[in-house]
PDB file of C-alpha atoms in Angstrom:
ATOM      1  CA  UNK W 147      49.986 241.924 241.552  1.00 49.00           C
ATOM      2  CA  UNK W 148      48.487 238.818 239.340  1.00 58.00           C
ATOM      3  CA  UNK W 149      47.143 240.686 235.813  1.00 59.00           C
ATOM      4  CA  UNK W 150      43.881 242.400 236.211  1.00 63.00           C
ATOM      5  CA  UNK W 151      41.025 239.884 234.961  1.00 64.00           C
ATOM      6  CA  UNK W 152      38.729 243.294 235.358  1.00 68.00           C
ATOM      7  CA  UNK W 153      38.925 246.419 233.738  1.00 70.00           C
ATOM      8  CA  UNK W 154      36.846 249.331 234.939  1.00 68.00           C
ATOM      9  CA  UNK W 155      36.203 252.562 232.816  1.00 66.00           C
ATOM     10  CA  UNK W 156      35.099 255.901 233.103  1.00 59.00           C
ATOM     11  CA  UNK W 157      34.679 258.210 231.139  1.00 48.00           C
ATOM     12  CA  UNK W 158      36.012 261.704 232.220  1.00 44.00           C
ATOM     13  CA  UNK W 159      33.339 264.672 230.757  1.00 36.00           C
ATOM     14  CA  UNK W 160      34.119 268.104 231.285  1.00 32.00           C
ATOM     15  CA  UNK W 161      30.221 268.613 231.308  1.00 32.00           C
ATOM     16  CA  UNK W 162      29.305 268.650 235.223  1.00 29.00           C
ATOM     17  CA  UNK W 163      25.648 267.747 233.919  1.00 29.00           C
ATOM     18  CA  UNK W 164      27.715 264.288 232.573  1.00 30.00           C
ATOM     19  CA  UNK W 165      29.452 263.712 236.217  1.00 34.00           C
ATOM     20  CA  UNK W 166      28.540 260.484 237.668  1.00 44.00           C
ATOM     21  CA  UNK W 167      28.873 258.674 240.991  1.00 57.00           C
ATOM     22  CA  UNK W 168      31.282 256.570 242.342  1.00 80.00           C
ATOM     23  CA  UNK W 169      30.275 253.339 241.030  1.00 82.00           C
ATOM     24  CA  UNK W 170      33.120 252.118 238.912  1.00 84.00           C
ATOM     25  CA  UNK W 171      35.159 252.639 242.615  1.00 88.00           C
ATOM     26  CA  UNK W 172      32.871 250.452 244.421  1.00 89.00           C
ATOM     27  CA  UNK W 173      32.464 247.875 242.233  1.00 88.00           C
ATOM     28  CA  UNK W 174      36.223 248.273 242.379  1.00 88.00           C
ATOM     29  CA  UNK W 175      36.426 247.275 245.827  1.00 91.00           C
ATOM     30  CA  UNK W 176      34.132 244.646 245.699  1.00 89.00           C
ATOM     31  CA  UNK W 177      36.126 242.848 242.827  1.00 88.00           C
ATOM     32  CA  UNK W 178      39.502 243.962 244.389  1.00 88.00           C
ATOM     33  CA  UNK W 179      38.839 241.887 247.146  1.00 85.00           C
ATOM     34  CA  UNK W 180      38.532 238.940 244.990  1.00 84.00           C
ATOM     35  CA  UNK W 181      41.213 239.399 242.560  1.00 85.00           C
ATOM     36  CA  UNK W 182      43.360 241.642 240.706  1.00 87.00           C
ATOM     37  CA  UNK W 183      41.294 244.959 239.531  1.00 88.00           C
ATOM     38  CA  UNK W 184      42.323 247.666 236.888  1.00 88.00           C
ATOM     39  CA  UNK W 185      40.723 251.067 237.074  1.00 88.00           C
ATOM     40  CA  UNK W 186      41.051 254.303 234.245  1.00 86.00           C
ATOM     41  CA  UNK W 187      39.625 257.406 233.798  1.00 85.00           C
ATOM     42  CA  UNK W 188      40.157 259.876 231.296  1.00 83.00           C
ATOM     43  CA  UNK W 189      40.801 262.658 233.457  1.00 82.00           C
ATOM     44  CA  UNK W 190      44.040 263.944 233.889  1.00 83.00           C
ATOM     45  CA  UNK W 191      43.148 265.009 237.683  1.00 83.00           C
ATOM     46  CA  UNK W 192      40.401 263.412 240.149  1.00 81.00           C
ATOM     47  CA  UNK W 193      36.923 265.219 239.988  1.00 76.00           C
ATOM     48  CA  UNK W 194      35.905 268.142 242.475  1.00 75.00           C
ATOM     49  CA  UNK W 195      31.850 269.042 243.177  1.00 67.00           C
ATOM     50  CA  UNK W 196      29.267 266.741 243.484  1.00 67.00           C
ATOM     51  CA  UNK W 197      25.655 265.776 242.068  1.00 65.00           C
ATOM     52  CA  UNK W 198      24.021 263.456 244.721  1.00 66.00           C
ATOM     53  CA  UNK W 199      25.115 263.882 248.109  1.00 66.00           C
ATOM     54  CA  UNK W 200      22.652 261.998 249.588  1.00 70.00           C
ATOM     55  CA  UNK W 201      23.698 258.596 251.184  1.00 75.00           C
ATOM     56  CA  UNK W 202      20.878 255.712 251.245  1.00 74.00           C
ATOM     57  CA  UNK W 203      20.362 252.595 254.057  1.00 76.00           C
ATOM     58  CA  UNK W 204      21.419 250.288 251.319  1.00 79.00           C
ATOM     59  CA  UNK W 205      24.568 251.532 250.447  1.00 82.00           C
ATOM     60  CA  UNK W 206      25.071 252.333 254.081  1.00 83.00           C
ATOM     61  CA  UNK W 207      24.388 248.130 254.462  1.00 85.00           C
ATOM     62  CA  UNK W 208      27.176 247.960 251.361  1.00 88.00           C
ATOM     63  CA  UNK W 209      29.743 249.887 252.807  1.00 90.00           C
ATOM     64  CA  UNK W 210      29.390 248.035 256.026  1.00 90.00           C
ATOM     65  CA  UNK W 211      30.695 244.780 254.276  1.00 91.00           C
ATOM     66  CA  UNK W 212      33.359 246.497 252.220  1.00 93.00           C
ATOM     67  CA  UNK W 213      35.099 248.283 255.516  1.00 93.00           C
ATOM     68  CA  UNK W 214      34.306 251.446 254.780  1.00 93.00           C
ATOM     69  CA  UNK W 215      31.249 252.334 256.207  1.00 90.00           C
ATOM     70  CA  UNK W 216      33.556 254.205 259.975  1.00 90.00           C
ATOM     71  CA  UNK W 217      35.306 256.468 257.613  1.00 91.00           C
ATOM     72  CA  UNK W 218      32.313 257.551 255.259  1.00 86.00           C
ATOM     73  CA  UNK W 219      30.618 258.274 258.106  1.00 84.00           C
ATOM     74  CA  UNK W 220      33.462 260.684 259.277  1.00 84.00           C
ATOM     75  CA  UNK W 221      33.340 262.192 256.160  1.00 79.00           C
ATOM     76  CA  UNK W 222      29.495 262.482 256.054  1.00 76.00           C
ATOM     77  CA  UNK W 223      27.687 265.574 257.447  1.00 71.00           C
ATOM     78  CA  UNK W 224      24.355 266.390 257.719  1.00 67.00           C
ATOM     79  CA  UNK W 225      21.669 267.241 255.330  1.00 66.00           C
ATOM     80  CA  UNK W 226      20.496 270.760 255.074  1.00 68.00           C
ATOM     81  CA  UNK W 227      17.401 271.285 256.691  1.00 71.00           C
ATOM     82  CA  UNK W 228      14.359 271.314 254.084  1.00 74.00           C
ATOM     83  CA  UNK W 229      10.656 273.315 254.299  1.00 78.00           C
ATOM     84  CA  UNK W 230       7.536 272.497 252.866  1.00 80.00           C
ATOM     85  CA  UNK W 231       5.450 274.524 251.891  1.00 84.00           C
ATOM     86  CA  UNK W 232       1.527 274.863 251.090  1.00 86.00           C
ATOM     87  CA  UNK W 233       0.929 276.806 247.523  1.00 88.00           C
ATOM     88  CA  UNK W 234       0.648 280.507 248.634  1.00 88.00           C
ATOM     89  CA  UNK W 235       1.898 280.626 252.334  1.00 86.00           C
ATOM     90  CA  UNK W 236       4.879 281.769 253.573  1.00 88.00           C
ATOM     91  CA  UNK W 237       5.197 279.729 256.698  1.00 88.00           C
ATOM     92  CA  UNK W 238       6.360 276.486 256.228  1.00 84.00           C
ATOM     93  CA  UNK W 239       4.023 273.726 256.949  1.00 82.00           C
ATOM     94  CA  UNK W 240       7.040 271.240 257.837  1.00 78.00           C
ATOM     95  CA  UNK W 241      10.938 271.306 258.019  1.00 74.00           C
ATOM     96  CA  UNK W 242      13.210 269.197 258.828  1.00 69.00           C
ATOM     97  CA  UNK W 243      16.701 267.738 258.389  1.00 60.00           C
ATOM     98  CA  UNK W 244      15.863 264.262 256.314  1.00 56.00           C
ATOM     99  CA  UNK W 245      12.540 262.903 254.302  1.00 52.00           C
ATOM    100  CA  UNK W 246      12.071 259.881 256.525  1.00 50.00           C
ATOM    101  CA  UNK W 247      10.870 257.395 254.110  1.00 49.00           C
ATOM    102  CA  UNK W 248      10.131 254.026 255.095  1.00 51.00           C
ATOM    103  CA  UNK W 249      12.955 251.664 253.915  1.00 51.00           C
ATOM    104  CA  UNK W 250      10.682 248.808 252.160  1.00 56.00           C
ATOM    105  CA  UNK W 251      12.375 246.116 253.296  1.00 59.00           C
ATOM    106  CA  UNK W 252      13.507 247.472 256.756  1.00 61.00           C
ATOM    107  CA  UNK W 253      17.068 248.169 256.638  1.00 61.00           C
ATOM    108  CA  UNK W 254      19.408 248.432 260.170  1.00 62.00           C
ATOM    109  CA  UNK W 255      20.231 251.958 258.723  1.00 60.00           C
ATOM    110  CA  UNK W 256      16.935 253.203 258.575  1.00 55.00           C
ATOM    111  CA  UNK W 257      17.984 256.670 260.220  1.00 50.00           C
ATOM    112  CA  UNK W 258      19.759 257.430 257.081  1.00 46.00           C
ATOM    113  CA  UNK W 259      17.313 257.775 254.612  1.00 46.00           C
ATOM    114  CA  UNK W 260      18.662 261.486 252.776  1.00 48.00           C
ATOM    115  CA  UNK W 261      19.631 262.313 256.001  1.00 53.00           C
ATOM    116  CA  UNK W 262      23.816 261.532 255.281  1.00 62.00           C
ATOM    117  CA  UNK W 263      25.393 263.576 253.266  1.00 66.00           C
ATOM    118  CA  UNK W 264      28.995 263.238 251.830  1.00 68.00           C
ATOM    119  CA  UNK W 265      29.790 265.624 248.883  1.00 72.00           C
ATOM    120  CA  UNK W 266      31.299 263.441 246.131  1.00 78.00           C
ATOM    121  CA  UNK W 267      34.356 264.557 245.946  1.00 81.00           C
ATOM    122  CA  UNK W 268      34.969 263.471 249.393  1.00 83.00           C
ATOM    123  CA  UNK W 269      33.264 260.493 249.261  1.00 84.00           C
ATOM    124  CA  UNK W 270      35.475 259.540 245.977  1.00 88.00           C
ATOM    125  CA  UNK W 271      38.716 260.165 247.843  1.00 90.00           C
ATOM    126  CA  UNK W 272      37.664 258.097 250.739  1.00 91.00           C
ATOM    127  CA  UNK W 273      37.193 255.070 248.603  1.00 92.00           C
ATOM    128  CA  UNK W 274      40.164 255.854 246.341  1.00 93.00           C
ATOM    129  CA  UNK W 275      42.188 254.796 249.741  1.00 95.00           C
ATOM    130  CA  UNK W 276      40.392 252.194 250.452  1.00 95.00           C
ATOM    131  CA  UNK W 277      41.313 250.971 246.994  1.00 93.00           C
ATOM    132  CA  UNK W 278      45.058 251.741 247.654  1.00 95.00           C
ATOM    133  CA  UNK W 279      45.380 249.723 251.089  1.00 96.00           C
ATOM    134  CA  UNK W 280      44.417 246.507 248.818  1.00 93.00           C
ATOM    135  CA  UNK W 281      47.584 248.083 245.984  1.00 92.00           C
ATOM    136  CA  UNK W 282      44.764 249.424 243.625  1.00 90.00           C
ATOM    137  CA  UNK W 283      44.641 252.898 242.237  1.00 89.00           C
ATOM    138  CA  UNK W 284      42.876 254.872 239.443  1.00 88.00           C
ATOM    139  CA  UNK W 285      44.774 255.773 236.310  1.00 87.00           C
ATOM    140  CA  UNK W 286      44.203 259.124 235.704  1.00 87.00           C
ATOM    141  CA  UNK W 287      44.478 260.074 231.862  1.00 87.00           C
ATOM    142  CA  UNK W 288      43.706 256.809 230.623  1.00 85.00           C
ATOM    143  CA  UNK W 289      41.318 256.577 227.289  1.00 84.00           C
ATOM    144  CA  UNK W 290      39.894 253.152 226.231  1.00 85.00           C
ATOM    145  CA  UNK W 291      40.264 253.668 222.915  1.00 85.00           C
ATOM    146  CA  UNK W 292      38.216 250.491 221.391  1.00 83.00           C
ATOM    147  CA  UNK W 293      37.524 246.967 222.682  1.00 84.00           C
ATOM    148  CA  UNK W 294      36.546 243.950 220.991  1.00 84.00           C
ATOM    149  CA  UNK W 295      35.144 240.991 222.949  1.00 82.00           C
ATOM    150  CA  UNK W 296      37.402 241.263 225.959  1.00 81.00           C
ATOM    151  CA  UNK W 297      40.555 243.015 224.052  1.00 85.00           C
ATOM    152  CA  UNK W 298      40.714 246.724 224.947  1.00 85.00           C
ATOM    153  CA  UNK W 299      43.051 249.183 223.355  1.00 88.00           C
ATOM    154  CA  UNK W 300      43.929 251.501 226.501  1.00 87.00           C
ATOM    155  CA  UNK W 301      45.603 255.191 225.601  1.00 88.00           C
ATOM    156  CA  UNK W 302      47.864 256.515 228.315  1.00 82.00           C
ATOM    157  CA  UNK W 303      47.315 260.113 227.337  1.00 75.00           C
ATOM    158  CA  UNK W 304      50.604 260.067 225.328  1.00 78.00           C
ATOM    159  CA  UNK W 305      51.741 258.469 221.825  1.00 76.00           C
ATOM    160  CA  UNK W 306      51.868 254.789 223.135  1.00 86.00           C
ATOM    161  CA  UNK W 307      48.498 252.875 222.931  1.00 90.00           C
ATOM    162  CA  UNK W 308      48.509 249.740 224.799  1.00 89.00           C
ATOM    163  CA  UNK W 309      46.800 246.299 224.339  1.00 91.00           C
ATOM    164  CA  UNK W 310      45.365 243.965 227.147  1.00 87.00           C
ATOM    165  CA  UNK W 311      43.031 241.185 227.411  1.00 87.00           C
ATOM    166  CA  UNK W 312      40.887 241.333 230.484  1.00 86.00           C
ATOM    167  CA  UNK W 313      38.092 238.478 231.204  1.00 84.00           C
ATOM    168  CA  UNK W 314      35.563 241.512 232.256  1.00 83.00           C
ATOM    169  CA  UNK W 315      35.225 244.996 231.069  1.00 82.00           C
ATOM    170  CA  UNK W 316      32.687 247.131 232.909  1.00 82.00           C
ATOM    171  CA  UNK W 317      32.371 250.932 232.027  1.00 79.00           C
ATOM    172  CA  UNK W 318      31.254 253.055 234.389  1.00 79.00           C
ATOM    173  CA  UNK W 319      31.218 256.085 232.624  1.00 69.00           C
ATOM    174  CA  UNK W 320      27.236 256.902 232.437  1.00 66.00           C
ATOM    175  CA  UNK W 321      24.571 257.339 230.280  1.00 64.00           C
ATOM    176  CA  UNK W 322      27.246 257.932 227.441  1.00 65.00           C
ATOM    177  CA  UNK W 323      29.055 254.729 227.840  1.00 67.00           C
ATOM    178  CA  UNK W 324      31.879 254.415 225.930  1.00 70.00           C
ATOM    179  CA  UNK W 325      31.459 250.743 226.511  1.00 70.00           C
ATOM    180  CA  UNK W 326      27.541 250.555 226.315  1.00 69.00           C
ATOM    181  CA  UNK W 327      27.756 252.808 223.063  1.00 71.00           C
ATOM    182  CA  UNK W 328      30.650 250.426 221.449  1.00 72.00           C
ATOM    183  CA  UNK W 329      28.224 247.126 222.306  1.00 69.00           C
ATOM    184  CA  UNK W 330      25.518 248.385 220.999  1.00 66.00           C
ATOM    185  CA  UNK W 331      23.672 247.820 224.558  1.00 62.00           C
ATOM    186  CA  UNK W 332      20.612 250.082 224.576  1.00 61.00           C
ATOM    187  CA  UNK W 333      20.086 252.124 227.821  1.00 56.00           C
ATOM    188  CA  UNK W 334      15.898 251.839 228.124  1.00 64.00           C
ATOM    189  CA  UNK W 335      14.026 253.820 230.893  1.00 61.00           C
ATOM    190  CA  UNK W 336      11.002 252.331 232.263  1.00 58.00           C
ATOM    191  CA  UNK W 337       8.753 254.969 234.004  1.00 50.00           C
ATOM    192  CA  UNK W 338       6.624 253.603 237.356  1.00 52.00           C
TER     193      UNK W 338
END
């Protein structure tokens, strides 16, 4: 494999409330299929639970082009069924097994809306194959130490601290970027 012009971080957190999705592994596979793609994590072991279970049309319509959409969907189950409730009753006033929002635009997926469920863990592993078909895999116990510009300083968890130049470094790693913090990019939150 050519040397990775992409390096994609995440930030391993022993705080489940700090657990994030699997971004960093699907921009992986987008970029993977263009060129050479390096992946770490600071874990020592791959992640088990899950936040957000809940599959949407669009990413449905994203795994379609990356060729994984047939084996998320065997991995997939439904959603548990939900009840509504009016303030005071006991009976519910509604239940059922997905919210049915109207995708705005119409999406070919549109039975999906919260209705797909794949616990992360699962879902994770699924594209962490993918990733391996096209000779890519995570580096588990990998730190990214510092970066400047494009330079990274990557620790493999042992003495040794390596140096590589990438043309793209993305992190990953959620609200507490190691990257974002390290830029000095500011993470704003615009309310509707």
């Amino acid at each position: 494999m050519a040397h990775p012009s992409v390096l994609i971080v995440r930030l391993g957190c022993p705080d489940f409330a700090l657990f994030f999705g699997p971004s960093g592994l699907i921009l992986a596979l987008f970029l993977r299929k263009s060129g050479p793609v390096r992946i770490i994590d600071k874990e020592r072991t791959h992640r088990i639970g899950s936040r957000g279970a809940g599959i949407m049309p669009r990413t449905l319509e994203m795994y379609a082009t990356l060729g994984v959409l047939d084996d998320i969907l065997a991995g997939a189950g439904t959603m548990a069924p939900t009840a509504v409730y009016e303030f005071g009753e006991l009976t519910p006033k509604a239940t059922s097994r997905s919210l049915h929002i109207k995708s705005r635009p119409q999406t070919f997926f549109t039975y999906a809306i919260i209705f797909l469920q794949a616990l992360q863990d699962r879902h994770e592993e699924i594209l962490r194959a993918h990733l391996a078909k096209l000779s890519c895999t995570v580096e588990l116990g990998a730190e990214l130490r510092s970066f400047e510009n494009v330079v990274a300083k990557i620790a493999d968890g042992t003495e040794s601290e390596e140096t590589a130049t990438f043309e793209w470094l993305v992190g990953t790693d959620g609200a507490r970027s190691v990257v974002r913090s390290a830029s000095s990019a500011k993470l704003t939150r615009r309310l509707p």
